[in-house]
Short mmCIF file of C-alpha atoms in Angstrom, two decimals:
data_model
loop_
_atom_site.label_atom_id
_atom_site.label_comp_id
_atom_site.label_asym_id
_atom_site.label_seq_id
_atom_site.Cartn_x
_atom_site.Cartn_y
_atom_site.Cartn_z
CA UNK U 1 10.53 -19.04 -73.00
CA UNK U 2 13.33 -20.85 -70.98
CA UNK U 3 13.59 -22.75 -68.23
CA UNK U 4 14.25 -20.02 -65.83
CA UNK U 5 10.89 -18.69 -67.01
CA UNK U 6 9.20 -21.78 -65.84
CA UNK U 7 10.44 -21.10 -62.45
CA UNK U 8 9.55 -17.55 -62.35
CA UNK U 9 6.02 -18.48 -63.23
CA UNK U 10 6.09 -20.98 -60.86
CA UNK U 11 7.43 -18.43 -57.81
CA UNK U 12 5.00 -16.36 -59.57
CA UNK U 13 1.78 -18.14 -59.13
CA UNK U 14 2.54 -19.51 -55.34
CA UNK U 15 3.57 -15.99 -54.49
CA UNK U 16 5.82 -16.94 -51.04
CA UNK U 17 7.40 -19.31 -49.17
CA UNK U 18 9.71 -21.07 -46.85
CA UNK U 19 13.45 -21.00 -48.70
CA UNK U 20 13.47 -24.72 -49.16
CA UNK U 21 10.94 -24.60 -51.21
CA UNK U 22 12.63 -22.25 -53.78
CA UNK U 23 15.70 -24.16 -53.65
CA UNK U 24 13.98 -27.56 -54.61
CA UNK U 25 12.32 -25.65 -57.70
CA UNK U 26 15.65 -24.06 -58.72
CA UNK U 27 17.49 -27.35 -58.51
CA UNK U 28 15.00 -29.19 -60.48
CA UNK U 29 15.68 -26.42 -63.32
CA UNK U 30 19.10 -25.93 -63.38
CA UNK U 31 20.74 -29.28 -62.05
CA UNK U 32 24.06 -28.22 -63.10
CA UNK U 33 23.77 -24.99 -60.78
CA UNK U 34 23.73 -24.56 -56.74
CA UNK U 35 20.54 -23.50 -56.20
CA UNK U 36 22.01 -20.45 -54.35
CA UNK U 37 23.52 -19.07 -57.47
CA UNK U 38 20.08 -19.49 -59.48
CA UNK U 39 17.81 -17.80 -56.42
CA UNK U 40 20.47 -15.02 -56.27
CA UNK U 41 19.78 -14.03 -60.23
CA UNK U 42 16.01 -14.44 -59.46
CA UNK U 43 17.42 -11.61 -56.62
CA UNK U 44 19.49 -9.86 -58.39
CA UNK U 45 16.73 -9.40 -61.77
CA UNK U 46 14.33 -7.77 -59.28
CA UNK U 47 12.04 -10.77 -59.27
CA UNK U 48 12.15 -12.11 -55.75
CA UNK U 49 13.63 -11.20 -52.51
CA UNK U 50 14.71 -13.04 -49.54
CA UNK U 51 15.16 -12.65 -46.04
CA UNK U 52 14.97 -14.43 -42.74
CA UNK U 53 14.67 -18.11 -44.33
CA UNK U 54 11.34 -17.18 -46.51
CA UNK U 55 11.30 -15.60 -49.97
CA UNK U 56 8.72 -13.69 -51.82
CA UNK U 57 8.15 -12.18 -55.18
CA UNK U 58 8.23 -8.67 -55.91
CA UNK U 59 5.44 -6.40 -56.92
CA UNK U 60 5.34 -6.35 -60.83
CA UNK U 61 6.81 -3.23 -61.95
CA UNK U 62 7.41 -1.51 -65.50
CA UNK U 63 11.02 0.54 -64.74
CA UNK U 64 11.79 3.19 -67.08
CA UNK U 65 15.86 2.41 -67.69
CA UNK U 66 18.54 4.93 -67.02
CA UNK U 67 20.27 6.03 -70.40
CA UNK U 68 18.14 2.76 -71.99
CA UNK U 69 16.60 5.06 -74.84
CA UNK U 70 13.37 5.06 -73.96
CA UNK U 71 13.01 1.14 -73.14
CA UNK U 72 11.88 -0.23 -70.07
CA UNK U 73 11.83 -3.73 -68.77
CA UNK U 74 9.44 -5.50 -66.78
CA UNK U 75 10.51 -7.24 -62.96
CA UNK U 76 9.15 -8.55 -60.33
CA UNK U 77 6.13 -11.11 -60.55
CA UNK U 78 5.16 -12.55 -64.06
CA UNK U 79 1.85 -14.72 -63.17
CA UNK U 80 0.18 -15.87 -66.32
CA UNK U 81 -2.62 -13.41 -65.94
CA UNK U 82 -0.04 -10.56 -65.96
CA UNK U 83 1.20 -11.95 -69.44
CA UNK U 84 -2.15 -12.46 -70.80
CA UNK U 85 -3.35 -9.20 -69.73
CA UNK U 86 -0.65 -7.53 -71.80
CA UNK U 87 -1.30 -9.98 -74.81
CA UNK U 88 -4.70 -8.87 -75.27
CA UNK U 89 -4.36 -5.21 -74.50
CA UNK U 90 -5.04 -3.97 -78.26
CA UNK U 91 -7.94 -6.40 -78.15
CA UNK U 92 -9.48 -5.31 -74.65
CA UNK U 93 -13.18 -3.90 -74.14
CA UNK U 94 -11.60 -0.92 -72.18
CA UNK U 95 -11.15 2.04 -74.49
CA UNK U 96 -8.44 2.84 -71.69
CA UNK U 97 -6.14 -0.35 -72.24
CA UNK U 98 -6.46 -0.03 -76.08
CA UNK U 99 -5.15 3.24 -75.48
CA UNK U 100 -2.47 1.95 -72.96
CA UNK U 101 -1.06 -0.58 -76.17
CA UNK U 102 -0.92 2.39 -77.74
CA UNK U 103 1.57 3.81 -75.35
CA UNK U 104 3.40 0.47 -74.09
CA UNK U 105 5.09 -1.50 -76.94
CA UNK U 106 6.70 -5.04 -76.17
CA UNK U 107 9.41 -4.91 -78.62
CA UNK U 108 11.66 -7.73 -77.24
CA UNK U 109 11.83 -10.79 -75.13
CA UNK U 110 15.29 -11.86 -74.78
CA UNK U 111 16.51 -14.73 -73.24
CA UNK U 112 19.78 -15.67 -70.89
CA UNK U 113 21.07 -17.66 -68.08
CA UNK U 114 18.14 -16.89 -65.89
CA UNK U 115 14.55 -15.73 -66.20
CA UNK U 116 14.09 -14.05 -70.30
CA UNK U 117 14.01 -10.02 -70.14
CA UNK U 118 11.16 -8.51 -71.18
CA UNK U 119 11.07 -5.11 -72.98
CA UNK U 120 9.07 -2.34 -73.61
CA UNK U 121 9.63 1.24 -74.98
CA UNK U 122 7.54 3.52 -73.60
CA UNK U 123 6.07 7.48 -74.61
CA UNK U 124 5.86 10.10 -72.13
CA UNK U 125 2.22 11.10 -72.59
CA UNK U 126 0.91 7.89 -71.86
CA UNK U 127 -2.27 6.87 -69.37
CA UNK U 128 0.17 5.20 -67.00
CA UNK U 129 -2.72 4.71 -64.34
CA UNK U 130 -4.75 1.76 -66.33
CA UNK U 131 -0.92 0.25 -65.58
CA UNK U 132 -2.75 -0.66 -62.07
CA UNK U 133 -5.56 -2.57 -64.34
CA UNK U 134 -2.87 -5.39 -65.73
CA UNK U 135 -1.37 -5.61 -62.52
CA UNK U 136 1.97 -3.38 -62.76
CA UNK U 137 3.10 0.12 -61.81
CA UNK U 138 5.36 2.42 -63.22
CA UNK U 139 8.78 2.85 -62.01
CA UNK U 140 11.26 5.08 -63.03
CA UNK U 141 14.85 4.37 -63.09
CA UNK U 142 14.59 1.79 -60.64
CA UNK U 143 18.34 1.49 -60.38
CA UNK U 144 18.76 4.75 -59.42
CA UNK U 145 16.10 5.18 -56.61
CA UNK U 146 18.15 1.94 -55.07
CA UNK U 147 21.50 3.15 -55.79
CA UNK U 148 20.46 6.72 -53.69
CA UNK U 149 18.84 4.59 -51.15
CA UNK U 150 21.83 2.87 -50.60
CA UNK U 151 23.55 5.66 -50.01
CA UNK U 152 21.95 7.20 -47.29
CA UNK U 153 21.37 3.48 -45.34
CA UNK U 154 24.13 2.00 -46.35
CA UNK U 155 24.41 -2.02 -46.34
CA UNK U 156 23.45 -2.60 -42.65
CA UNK U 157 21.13 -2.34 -39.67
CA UNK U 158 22.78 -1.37 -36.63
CA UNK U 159 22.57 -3.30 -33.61
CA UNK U 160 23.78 -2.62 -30.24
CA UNK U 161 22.84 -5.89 -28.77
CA UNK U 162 24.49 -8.71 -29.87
CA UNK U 163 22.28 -10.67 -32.99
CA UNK U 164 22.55 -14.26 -31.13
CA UNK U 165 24.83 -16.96 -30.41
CA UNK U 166 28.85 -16.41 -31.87
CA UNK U 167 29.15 -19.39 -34.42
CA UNK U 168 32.00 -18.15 -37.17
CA UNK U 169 34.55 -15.44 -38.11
CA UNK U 170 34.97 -14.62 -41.74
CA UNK U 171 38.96 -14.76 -42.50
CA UNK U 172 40.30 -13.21 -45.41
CA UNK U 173 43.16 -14.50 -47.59
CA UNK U 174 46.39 -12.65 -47.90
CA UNK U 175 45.66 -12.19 -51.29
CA UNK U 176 41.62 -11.96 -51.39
CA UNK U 177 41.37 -15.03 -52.91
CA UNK U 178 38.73 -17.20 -52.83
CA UNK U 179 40.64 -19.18 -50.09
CA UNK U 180 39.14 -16.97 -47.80
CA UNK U 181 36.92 -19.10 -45.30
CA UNK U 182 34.39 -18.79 -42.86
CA UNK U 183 35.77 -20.75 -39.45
CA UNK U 184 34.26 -21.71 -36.80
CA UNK U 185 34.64 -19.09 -33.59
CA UNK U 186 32.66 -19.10 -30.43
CA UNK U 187 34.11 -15.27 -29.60
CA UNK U 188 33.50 -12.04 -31.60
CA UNK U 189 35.99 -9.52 -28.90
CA UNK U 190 37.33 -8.44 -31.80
CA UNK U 191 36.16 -6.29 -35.04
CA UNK U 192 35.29 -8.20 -37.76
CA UNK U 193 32.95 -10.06 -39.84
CA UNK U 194 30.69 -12.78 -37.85
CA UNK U 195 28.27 -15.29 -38.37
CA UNK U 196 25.38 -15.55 -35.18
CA UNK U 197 22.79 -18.02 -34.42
CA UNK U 198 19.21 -16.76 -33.24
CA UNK U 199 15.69 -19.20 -33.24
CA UNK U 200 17.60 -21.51 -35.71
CA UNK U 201 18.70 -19.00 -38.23
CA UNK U 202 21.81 -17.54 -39.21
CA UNK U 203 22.76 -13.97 -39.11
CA UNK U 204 25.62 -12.46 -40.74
CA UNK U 205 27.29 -9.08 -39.19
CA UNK U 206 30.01 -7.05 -38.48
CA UNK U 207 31.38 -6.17 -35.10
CA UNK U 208 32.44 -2.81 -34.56
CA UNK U 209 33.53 -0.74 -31.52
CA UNK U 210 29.96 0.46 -31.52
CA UNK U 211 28.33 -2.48 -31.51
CA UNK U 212 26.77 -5.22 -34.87
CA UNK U 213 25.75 -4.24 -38.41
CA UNK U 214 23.60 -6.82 -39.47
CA UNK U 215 24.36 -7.46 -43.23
CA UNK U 216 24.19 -10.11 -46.32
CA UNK U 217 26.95 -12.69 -46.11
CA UNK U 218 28.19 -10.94 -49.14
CA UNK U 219 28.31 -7.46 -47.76
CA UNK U 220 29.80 -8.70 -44.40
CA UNK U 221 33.11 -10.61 -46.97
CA UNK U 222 33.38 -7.79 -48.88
CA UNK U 223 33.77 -5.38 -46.51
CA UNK U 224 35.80 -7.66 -44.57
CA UNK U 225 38.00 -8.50 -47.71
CA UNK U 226 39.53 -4.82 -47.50
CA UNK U 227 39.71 -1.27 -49.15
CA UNK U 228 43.45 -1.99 -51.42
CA UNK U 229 42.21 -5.43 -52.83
CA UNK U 230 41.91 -5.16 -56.92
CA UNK U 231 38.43 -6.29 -57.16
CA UNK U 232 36.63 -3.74 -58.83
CA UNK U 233 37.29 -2.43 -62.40
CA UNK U 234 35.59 0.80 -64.18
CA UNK U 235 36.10 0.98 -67.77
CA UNK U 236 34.54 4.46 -68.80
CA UNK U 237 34.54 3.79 -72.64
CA UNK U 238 32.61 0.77 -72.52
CA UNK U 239 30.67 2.00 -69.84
CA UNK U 240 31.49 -1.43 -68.33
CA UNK U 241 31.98 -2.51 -64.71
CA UNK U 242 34.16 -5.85 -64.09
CA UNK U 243 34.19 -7.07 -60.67
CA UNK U 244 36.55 -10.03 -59.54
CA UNK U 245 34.84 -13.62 -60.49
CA UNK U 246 35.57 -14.92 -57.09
CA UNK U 247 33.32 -12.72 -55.32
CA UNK U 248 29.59 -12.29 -56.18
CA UNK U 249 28.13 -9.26 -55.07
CA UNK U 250 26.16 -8.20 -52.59
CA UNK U 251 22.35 -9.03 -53.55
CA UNK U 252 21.20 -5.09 -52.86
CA UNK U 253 24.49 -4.23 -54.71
CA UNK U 254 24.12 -6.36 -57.87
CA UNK U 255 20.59 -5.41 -58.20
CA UNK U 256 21.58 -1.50 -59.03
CA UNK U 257 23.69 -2.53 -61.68
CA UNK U 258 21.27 -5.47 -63.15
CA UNK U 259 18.47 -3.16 -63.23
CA UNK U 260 20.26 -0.86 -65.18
CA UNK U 261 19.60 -2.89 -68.37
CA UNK U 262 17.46 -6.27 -66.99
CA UNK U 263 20.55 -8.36 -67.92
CA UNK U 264 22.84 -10.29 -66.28
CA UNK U 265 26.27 -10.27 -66.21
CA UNK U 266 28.65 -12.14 -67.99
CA UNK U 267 31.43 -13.95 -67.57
CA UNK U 268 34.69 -12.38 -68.94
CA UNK U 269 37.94 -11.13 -68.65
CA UNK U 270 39.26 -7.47 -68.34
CA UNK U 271 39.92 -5.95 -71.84
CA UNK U 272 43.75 -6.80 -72.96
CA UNK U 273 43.47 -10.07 -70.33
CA UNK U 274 41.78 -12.68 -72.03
CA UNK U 275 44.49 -15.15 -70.40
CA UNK U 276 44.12 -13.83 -67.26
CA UNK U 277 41.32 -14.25 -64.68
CA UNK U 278 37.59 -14.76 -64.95
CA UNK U 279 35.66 -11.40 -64.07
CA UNK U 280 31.57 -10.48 -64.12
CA UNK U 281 30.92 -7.56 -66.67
CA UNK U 282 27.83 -5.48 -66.03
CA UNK U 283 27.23 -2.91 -68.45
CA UNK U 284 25.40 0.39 -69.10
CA UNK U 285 27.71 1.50 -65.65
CA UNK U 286 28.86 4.75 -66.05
CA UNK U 287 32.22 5.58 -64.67
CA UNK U 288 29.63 7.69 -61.25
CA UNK U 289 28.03 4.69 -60.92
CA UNK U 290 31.13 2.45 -60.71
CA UNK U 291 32.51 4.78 -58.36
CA UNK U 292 29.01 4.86 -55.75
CA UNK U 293 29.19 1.20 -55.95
CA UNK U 294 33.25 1.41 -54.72
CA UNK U 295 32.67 3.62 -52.24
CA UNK U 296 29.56 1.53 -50.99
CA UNK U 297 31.75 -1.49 -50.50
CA UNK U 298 35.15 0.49 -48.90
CA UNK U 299 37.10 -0.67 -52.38
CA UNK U 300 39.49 1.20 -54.09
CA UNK U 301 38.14 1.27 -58.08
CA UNK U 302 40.89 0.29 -60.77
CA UNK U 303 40.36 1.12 -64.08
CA UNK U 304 40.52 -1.38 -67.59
#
């Protein structure tokens, strides 16, 4: 146990809350990190999710991993009773849950920059409804069933009014750099990527001829950043995705590729570059999964 486990317990017992109060509890365990950048792992792991100023843990969930051998991993809320519950499941007074343990094996808690991953493998003949009696469900391929979701919605809810008061434009670099700057803008006449203020909170969206797609910061800069930009990076014999270390992800985004293996990424550089720029590595990404996630965010996929 880490840390980062601490907090999820923590965001795990209380259950919700206003955003502030999340941020306080991720500064005080990571002082060296913004607490943006811890609360978007927490995001990004499955664990919590956030939206209009208030954030809220997930429903526990056992997801079976794409291409993960058999293995699943364990998101969403980890309240002590959850852990405890599993603990003692080869000890239980239900024939059912002894039966369960012998179905569901923890073979590995491993820890990183953020909240430990917890595996298990898994048969196929097990009784997956006592699940419900330690407080998880069963979820298969969770990654996927996002990935196709995104798909069809895409990364934004279309408005034809406008979302509130014009505050900033979004204004890429030349070069895509991280120069690129939100600044200040009382106008949106033109297409682009916006920031709006409505009942004291801010909205991020993109003006088109056809009216506002209301979006994550994120999605709104990378869509704004452009299609030719070399951000993203498929390398199909590593089964590796890089993406540029200047740009985080968009939270719905990062989340298909982190639940593809419950880890984070990691800070690298492109094979053959170690001199050359920082980059994120996700792995377990198949070259068609690279390619959904470049045509989700309008970018042209290199390869490494």
């Amino acid at each position: 146990m880490n840390a980062y486990d601490d907090l999820l317990l923590w965001a795990s017992e209380v259950g919700s809350g206003d955003i502030s109060s999340l941020q306080g509890a991720a500064a005080w365990v990571a002082p060296s990190r913004t607490p943006r950048d811890v609360i978007d792992d927490l995001v990004a792991l499955g664990h919590v999710d956030v939206s209009s100023g208030r954030w809220a843990v997930t429903r526990t969930a056992l997801t079976r991993l794409s291409n993960g051998g058999g293995n699943a991993v364990v998101v969403g809320a980890r309240p002590r009773w959850v852990v405890e519950a599993v603990d003692g499941l080869d000890t239980s007074d239900d024939p059912v849950l002894v039966s369960l343990s012998d179905h569901l094996i923890e073979n590995l808690l491993l820890e990183q920059e953020g909240p430990s991953t917890w595996y298990f493998s898994l048969s196929h003949d097990g009784p997956w409804d006592a699940l419900d009696r330690i407080g998880m469900r069963r979820v298969d391929d969770l990654s996927g069933r996002l990935l196709s979701h995104l798909r069809s919605a895409n990364l934004g809810d279309f408005r034809s009014v406008r979302p509130g008061e014009t505050v900033a434009r979004f204004i890429a670099s030349a070069d895509g750099s991280s120069d690129s700057a939100w600044e200040p803008t009382r106008f949106d006449r033109e297409p682009g990527g916006y920031v709006y203020l409505q009942n004291n909170q801010r909205i991020h969206a993109r003006r088109t001829t056809d009216g506002w797609l209301v979006m994550d910061r994120r999605a709104v800069e990378w869509l704004e950043l452009g299609p030719e930009r070399p951000l993203l990076w498929s390398a199909p014999r590593e089964t590796s995705l890089y993406v540029h270390g200047g740009w985080r992800l968009p939270s719905s985004v990062e989340r298909v590729l982190v639940l593809r293996t419950g880890r984070l990424s990691t800070v690298s550089h492109l094979p053959g570059a170690e001199g050359g720029a920082e980059v994120r590595r996700y792995i377990n990404i198949p070259h068609a999964v690279a390619e959904s996630v470049a045509a989700l965010l309008d970018k042209e996929l290199k390869y490494a």
